[in-house]
Coordinates of C-alpha atoms and ligand atoms in Angstrom, one line a residue:
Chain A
X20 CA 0.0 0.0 0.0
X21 CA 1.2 3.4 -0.7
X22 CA 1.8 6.1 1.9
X23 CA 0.0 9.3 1.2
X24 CA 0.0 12.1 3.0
X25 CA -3.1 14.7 3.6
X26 CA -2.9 16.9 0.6
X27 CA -2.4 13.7 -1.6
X28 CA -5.3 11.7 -0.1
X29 CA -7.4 14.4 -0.7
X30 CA -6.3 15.1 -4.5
X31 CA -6.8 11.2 -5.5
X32 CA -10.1 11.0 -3.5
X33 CA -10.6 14.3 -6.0
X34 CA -9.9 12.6 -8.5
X35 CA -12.1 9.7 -7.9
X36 CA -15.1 12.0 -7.4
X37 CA -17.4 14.4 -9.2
X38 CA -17.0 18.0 -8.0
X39 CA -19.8 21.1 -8.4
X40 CA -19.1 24.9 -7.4
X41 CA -22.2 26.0 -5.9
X42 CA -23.0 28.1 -8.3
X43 CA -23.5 24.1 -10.4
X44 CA -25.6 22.9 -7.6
X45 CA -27.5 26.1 -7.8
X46 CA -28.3 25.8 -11.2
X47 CA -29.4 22.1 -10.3
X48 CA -31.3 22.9 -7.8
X49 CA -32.9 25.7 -9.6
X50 CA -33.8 23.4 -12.3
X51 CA -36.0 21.6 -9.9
X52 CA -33.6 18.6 -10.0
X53 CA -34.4 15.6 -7.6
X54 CA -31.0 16.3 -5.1
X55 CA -30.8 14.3 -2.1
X56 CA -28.7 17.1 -0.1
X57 CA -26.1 16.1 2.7
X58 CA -24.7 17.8 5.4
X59 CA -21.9 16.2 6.3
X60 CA -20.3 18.6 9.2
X61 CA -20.4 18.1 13.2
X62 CA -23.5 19.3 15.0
X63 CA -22.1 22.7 16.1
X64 CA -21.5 23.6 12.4
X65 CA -24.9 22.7 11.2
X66 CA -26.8 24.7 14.0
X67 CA -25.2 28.3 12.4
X68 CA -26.5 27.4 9.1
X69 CA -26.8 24.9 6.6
X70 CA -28.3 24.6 3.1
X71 CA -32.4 24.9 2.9
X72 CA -33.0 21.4 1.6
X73 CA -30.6 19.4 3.4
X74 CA -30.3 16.8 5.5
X75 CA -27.7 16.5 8.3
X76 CA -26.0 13.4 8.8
X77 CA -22.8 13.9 10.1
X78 CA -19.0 12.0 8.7
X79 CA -19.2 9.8 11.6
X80 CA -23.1 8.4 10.7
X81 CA -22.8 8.7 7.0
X82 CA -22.6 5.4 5.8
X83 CA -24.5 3.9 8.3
X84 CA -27.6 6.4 7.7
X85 CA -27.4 7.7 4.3
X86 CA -30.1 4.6 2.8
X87 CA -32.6 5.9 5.2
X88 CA -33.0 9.3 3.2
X89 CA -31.5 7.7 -0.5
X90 CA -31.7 3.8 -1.6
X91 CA -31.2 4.6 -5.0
X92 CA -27.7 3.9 -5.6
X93 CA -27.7 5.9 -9.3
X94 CA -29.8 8.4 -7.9
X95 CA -27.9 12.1 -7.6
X96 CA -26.6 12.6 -3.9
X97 CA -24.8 15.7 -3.2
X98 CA -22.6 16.0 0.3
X99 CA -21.0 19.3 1.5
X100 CA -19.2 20.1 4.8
X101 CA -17.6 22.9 5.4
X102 CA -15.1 23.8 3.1
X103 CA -15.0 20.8 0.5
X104 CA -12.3 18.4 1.8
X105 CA -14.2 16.1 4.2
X106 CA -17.0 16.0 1.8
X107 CA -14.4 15.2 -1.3
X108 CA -12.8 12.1 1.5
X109 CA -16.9 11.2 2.8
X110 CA -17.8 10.7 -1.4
X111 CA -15.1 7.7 -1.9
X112 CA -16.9 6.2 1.2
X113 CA -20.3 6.6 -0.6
X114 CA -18.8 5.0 -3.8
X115 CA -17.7 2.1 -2.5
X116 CA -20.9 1.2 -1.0
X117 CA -22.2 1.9 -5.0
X118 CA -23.9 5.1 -4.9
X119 CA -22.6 6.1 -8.9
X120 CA -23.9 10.1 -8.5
X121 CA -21.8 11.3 -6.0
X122 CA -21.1 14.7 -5.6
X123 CA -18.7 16.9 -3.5
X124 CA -19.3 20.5 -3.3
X125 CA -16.5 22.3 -3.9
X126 CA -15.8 25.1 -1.2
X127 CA -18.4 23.7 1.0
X128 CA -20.6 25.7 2.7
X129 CA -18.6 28.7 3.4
X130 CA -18.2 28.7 -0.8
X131 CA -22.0 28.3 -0.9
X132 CA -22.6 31.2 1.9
X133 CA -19.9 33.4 0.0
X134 CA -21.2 33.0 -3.4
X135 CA -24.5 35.0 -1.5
X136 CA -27.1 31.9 -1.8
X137 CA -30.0 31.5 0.8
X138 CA -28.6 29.3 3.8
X139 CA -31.2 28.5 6.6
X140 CA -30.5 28.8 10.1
X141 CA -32.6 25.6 11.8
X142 CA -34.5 25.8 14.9
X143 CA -32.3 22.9 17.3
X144 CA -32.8 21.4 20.2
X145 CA -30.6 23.1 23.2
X146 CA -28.1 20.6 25.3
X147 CA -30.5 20.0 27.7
X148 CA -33.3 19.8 25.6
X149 CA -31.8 17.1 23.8
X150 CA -31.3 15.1 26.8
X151 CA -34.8 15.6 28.0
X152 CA -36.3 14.8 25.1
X153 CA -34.1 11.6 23.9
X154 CA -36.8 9.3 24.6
X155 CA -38.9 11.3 22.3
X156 CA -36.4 12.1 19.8
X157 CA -35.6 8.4 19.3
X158 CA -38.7 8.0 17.7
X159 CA -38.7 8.1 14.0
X160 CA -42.5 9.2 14.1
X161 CA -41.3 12.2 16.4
X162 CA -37.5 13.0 16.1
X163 CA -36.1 16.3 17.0
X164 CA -38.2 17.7 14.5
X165 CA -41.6 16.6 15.7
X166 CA -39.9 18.0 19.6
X167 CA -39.5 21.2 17.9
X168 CA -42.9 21.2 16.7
X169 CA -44.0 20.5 20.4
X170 CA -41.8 23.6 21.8
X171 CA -43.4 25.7 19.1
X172 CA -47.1 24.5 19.7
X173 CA -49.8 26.3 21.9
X174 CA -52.6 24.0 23.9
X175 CA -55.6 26.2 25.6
X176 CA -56.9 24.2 28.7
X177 CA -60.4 24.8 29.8
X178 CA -60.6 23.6 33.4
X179 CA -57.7 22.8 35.4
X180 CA -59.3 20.4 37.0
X181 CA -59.9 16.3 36.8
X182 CA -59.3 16.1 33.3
X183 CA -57.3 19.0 32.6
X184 CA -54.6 18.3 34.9
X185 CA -53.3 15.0 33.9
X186 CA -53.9 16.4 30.2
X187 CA -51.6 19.7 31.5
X188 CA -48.9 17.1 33.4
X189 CA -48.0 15.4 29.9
X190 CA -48.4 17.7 27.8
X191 CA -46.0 20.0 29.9
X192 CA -43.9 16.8 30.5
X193 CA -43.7 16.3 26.9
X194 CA -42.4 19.9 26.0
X195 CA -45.4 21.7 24.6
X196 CA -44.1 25.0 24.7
X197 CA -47.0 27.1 25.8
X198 CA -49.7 25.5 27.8
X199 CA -53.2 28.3 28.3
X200 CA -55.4 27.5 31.0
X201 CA -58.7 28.6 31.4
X202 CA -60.4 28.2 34.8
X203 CA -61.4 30.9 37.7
X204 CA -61.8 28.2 40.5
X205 CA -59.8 28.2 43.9
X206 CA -57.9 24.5 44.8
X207 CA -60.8 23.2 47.4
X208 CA -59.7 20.0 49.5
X209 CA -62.3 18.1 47.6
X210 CA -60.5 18.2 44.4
X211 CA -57.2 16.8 45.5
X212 CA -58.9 12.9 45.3
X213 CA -58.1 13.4 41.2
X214 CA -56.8 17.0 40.3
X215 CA -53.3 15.9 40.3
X216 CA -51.9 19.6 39.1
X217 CA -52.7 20.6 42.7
X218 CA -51.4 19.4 46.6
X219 CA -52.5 20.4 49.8
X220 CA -50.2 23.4 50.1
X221 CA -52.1 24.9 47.5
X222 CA -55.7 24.6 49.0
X223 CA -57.3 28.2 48.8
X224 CA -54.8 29.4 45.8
X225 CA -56.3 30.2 42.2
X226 CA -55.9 26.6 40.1
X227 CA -53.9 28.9 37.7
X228 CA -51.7 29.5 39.8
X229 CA -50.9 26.1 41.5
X230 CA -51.0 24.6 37.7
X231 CA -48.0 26.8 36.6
X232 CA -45.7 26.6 39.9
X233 CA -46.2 22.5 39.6
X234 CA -45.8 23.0 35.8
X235 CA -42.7 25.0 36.0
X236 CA -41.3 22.3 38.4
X237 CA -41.9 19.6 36.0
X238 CA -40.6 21.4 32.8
X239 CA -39.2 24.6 32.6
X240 CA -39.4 25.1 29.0
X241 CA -42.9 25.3 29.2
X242 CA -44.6 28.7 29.4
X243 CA -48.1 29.0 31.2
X244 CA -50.6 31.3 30.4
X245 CA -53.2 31.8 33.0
X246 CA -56.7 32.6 31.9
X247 CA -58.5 33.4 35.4
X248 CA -61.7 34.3 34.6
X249 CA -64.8 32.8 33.3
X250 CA -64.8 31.6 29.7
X251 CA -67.9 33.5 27.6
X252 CA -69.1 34.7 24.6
X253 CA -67.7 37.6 25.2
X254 CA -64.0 36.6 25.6
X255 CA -64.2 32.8 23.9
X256 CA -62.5 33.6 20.7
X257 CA -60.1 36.4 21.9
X258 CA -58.8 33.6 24.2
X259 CA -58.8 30.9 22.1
X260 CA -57.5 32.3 19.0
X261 CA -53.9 32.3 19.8
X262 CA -53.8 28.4 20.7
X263 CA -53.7 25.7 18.0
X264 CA -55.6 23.2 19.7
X265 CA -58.0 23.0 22.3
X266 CA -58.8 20.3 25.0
X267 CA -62.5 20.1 26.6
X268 CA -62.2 19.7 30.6
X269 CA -65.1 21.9 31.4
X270 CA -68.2 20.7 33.8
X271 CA -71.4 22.0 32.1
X272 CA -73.1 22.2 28.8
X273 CA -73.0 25.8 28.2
X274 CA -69.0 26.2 28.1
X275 CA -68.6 22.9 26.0
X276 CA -71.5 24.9 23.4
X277 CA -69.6 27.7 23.7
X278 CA -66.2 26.4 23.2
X279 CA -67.5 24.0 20.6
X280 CA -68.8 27.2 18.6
X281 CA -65.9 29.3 18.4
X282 CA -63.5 26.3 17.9
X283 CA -65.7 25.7 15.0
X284 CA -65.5 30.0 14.0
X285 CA -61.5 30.3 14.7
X286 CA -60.9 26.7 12.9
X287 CA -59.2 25.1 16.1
X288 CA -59.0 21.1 16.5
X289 CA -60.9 20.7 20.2
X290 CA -60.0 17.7 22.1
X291 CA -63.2 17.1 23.8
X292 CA -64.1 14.5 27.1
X293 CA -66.0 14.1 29.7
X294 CA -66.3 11.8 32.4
X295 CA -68.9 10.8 35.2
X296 CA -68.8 8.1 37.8
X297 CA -66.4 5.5 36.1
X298 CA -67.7 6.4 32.4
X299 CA -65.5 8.9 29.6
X300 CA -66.0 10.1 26.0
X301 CA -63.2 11.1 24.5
X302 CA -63.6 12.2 20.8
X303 CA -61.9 15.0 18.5
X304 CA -63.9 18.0 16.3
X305 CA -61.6 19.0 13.6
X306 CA -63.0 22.2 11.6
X307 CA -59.9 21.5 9.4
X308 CA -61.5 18.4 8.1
X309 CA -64.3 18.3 5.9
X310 CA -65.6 15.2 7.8
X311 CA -65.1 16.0 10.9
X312 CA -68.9 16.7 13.4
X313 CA -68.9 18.7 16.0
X314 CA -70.1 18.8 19.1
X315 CA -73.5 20.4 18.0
X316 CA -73.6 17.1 15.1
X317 CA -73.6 14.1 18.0
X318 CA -75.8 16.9 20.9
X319 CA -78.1 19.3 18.8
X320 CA -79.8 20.1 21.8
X321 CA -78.4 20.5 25.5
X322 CA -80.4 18.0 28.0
X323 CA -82.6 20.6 30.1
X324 CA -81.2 21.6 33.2
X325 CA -81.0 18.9 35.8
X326 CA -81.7 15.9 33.7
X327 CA -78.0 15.4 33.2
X328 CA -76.5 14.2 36.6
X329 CA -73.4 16.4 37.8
X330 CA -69.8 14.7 39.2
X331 CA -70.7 16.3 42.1
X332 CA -74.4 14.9 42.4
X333 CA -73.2 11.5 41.1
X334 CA -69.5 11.3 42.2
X335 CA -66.2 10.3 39.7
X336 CA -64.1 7.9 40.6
X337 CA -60.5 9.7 40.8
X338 CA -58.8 7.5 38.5
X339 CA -61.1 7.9 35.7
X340 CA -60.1 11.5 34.7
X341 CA -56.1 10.6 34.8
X342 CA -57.2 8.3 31.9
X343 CA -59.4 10.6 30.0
X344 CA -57.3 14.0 30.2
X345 CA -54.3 11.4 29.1
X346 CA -55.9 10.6 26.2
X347 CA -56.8 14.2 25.6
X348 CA -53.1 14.9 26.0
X349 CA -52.1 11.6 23.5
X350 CA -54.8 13.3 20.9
X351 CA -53.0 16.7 21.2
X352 CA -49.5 15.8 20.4
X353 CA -50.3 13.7 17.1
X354 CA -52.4 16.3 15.8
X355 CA -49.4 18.4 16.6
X356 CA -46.5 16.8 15.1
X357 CA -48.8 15.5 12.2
X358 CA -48.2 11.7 13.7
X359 CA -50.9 8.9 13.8
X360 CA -54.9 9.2 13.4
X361 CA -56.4 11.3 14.9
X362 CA -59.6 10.4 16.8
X363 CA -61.8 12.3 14.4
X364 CA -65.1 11.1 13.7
X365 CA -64.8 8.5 16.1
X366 CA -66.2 8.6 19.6
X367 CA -64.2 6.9 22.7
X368 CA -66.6 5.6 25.2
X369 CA -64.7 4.2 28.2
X370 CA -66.3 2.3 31.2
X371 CA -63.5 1.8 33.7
X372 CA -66.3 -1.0 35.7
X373 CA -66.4 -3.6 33.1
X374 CA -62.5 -2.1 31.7
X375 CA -64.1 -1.3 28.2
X376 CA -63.1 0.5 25.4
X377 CA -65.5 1.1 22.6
X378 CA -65.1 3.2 19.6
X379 CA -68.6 4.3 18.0
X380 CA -68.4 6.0 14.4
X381 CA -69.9 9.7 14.9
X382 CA -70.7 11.6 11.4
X383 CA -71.5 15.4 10.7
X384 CA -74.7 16.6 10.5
X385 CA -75.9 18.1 6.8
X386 CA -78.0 19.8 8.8
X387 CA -75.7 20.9 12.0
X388 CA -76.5 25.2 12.7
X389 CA -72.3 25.5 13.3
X390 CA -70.5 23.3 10.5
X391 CA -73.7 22.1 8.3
X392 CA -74.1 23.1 5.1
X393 CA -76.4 25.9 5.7
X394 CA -74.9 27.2 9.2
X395 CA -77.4 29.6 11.0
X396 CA -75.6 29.8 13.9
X397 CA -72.4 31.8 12.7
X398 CA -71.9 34.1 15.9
X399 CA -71.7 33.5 19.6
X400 CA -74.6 33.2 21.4
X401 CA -76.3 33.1 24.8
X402 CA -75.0 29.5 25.8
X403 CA -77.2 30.1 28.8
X404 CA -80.3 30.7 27.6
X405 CA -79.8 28.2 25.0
X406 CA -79.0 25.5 27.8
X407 CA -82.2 26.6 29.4
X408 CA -80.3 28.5 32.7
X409 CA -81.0 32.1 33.4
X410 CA -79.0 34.1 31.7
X411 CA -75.5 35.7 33.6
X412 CA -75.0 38.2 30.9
X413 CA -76.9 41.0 33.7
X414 CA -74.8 39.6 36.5
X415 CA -71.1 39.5 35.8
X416 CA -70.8 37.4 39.2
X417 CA -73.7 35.5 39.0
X418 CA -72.3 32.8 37.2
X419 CA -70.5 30.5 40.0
X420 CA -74.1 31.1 41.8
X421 CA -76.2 30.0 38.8
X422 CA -74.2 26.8 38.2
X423 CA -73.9 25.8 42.0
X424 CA -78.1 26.3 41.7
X425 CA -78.0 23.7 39.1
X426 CA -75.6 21.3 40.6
X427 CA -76.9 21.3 43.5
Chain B
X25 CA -81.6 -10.5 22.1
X26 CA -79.1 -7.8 21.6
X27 CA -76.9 -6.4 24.2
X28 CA -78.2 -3.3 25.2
X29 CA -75.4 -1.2 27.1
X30 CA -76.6 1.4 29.4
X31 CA -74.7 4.5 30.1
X32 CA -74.1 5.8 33.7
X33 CA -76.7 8.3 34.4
X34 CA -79.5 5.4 33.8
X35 CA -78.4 2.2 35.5
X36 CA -80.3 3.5 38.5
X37 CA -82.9 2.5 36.5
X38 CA -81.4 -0.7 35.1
X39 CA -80.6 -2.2 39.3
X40 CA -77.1 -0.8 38.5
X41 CA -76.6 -3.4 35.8
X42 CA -74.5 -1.6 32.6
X43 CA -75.4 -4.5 30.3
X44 CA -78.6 -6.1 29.6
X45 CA -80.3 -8.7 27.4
X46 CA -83.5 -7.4 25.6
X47 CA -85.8 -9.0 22.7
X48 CA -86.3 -6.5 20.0
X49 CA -87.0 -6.6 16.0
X50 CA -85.9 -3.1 15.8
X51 CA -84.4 -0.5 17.9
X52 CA -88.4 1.0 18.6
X53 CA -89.7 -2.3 19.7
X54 CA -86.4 -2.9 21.7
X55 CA -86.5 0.5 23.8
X56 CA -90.5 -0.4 24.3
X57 CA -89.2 -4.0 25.8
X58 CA -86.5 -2.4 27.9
X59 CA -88.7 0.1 29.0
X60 CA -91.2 -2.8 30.2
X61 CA -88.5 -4.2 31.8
X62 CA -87.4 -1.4 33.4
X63 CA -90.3 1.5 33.5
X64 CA -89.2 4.8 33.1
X65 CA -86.3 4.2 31.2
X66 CA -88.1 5.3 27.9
X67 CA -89.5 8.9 29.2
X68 CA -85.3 9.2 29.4
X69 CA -85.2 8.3 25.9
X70 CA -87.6 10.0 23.9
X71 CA -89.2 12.8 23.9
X72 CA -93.0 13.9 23.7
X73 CA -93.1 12.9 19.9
X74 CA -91.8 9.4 20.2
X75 CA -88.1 10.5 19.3
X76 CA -85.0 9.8 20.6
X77 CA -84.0 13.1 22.3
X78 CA -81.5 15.3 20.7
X79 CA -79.0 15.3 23.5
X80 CA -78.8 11.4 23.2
X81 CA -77.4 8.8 20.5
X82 CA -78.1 5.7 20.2
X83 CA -75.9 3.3 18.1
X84 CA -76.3 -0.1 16.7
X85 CA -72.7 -1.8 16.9
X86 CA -70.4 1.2 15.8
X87 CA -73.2 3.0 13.7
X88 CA -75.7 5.9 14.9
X89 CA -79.2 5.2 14.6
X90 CA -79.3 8.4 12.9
X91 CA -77.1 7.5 9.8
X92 CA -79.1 4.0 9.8
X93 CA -82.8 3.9 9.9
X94 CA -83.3 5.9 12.7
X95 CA -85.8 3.8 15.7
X96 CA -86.9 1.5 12.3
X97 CA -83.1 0.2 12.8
X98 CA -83.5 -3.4 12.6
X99 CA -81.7 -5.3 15.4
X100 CA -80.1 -8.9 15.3
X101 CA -79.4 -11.2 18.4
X102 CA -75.3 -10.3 17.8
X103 CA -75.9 -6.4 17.7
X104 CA -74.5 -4.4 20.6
X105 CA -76.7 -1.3 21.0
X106 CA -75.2 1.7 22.7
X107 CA -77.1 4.5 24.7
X108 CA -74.7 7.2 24.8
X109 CA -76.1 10.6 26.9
X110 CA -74.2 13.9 26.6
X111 CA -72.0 14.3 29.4
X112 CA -70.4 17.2 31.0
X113 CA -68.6 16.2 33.5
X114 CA -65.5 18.0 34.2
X115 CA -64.0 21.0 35.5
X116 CA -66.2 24.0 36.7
X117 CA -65.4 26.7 34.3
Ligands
LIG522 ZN1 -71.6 20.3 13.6

């Protein structure tokens, strides 16, 4: 075997290899050619900037990774590093495993940066971030660009109680970077036996409030928003509209006909589910899909006051909620990083008694007044009157009063 | 006879029992059986007019009654027939 040096391993491996100046791959790419794109430099180097449509597999993983994003060994592959010479060595490698369009880039990316073309600085995982994310990252449904998706995405809670705290836990656990929650209630001893977000030290605080200290404790990337007032017609779609997805944990008809109705107006997915005794429903209204019911399609009508049993007339067993809200929570992150099905369409019922799960097929209405064909509800309304309560729209207190009057 | 499964809020009308056994040719004469079986389980059900309420679904194995042939929905020994209530349990907001 001869002895080379550096500069002379790097002029036959030259040799050996097909070379393009940027301003070649340019032309390429600009002619809408089929390029598989590699980035080929360490980590650090990538983060400051790298080629719009490549993919980053660094010299150490090339081999071992490159037939996950190109099989086609006569298929066009073009690698860059940083200035040309790795890339020119990393080519050979390719060739001998019989990829026949290799391509080094000559100058790299600093000659791709230099010669002025558009370079994209990616959105990356920090240190940390990386670590406490790896058993998300591993997963090839999910990866570090599903996690980013997560740290990007907004969730509005409506309660922060049974089912909205196990819902808040994950979804704070998983990294969804900006959790709202919507609830005016104060932590009451009572709700400890399944509100999970809140512990004895916070009996007497605003739920808000507990729900972001023990959601800051769990994750710190996450950023809560607290919405500490009722949710109405008057403020429904100012908060919601800055959230991507909703999830339902609310106790009475009214909010879920009002949050049904302005999901459906602002075109938000709404995880909804409720739960009584040891029975859930857990379903999803998508007014991004054309198939999708809504609430009003499955319910038309609310039952009149009273003839619906409460959780606190008829009890919940704690449990039950820590399953529901999970599933809420499971619902929100695939629609989010754009994994799985989503449970559109499909209603959940689970009876925790007899351990079943049943999935009944739920269709749009034709004729539903929100997302029907000919819509005649198209604003907000009173979701008091319509549910048969006296209206709170003359008493801005009156509405803790009113609904204790009909739970109780 | 079908399986008839009975959501929460009415097995204090079914003993407690969240599964039961009823004889029906169709999901109309089923309800009248179950409601003979159990009286007042019906005035639950329907409304004035004879018609399942609108806060209430009723489904014949994974299909609504609605998107089948409505109470005229015939039913066969195998079926599992749901009742499933709107619920609202949850937070107080
Ligand atoms: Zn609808």
């Amino acid at each position: 075997m001869s002895r080379l040096n550096r500069d002379q391993l790097v002029a036959l491996a030259k040799s050996q290899i097909i070379e393009w100046s940027p301003q070649e791959l340019k032309q390429h790419l600009d002619a809408g050619e089929k390029l598989t794109v590699v980035d080929i430099r360490e980590r650090d180097e990538f983060v400051q900037g790298h080629l719009p449509s490549s993919t980053f597999i660094p010299r150490g993983h090339l081999e071992l990774q490159i037939e996950q994003h190109q099989q086609d060994r006569e298929a066009p592959v073009v690698i860059y590093c940083a200035g040309g010479v790795r890339s020119a060595l990393a080519a050979r490698n390719l060739q001998e495993m019989g990829y026949e369009n290799v391509i080094s880039l000559i100058g790299g990316f600093n000659g791709w940066k230099n010669a002025g073309y558009d370079f994209k600085i990616p959105t990356v995982l920090t240190e940390d971030q990386r670590i406490r994310y790896s058993r998300h990252t591993i997963l090839s449904e999910l990866g570090e660009a599903g996690q980013i998706k997560l740290l990007e995405s907004k969730v509005l809670l409506i309660g922060a109680g049974g089912l909205g705290s196990p819902a808040a836990i994950y979804l704070a656990a998983a990294g969804v970077g900006t959790l709202g929650i919507v609830d005016f209630d104060t932590v009451d001893v009572s709700n400890l036996q399944r509100q999970i977000l809140h512990g004895n030290k916070d009996v007497g605080r605003p739920k808000v409030e507990s729900a972001r200290d023990r959601i800051h404790d769990m994750n710190p990337d996450v950023k809560v928003i607290g919405h500490m007032e009722p949710i109405t017609s008057a403020n429904a779609l100012d908060i919601i509209k800055d959230y991507d997805i909703v999830l339902n944990g609310s106790d009475n008809f009214p909010t879920r006909y009002l949050v049904n109705d302005a999901c459906q107006f602002l075109g938000k997915p709404l995880v909804d589910a409720s739960i009584f005794m040891f029975e859930g429903q857990v379903t999803v209204y998508d007014p991004n899909d054309a198939n999708s019911p809504c609430y009003r399609c499955l319910y038309p009508d609310p039952p009149p006051p009273g003839e619906v049993p409460s959780c606190a007339e008829g009890g919940v067993l704690g449990v039950l909620p820590g399953i529901v809200g999970s599933l809420q929570a499971v619902e929100a992150i695939k629609m989010l990083a754009g994994i799985g099905e989503p449970l559109i369409g499909r209603l959940l019922m689970i009876d925790t008694l007899d351990m079943s799960f049943r999935t009944l097929k739920v269709r749009k209405n034709p004729e539903c007044p929100v997302c029907g064909e000919h819509p005649t509800v198209t604003e907000l309304i009173d979701y008091e009157q319509f549910c048969g309560l006296p209206s709170s729209v003359a008493h801005p207190n009156g509405q803790t009063t009113e609904r204790e009057l009909v739970l109780a | 006879m079908a399986t008839l499964f009975v959501p929460t809020p009415l097995r204090r009308l079914t003993g407690g029992a969240s599964k039961v056994e009823v004889q029906g040719d169709n999901i109309g004469a089923l309800l009248q059986a179950l409601d003979q079986q159990y009286p007042g389980v019906n005035e639950r059900l329907l409304d004035g007019d004879g018609n399942v309420k609108r806060f209430i679904n009723i489904f014949v194995n994974d299909d609504e009654i609605g998107s089948l042939q409505g109470l005229n929905t015939p039913v066969s020994d195998s079926d599992k027939v749901s009742i499933v209530p709107a619920m609202a349990g949850g937070a107080i907001v």
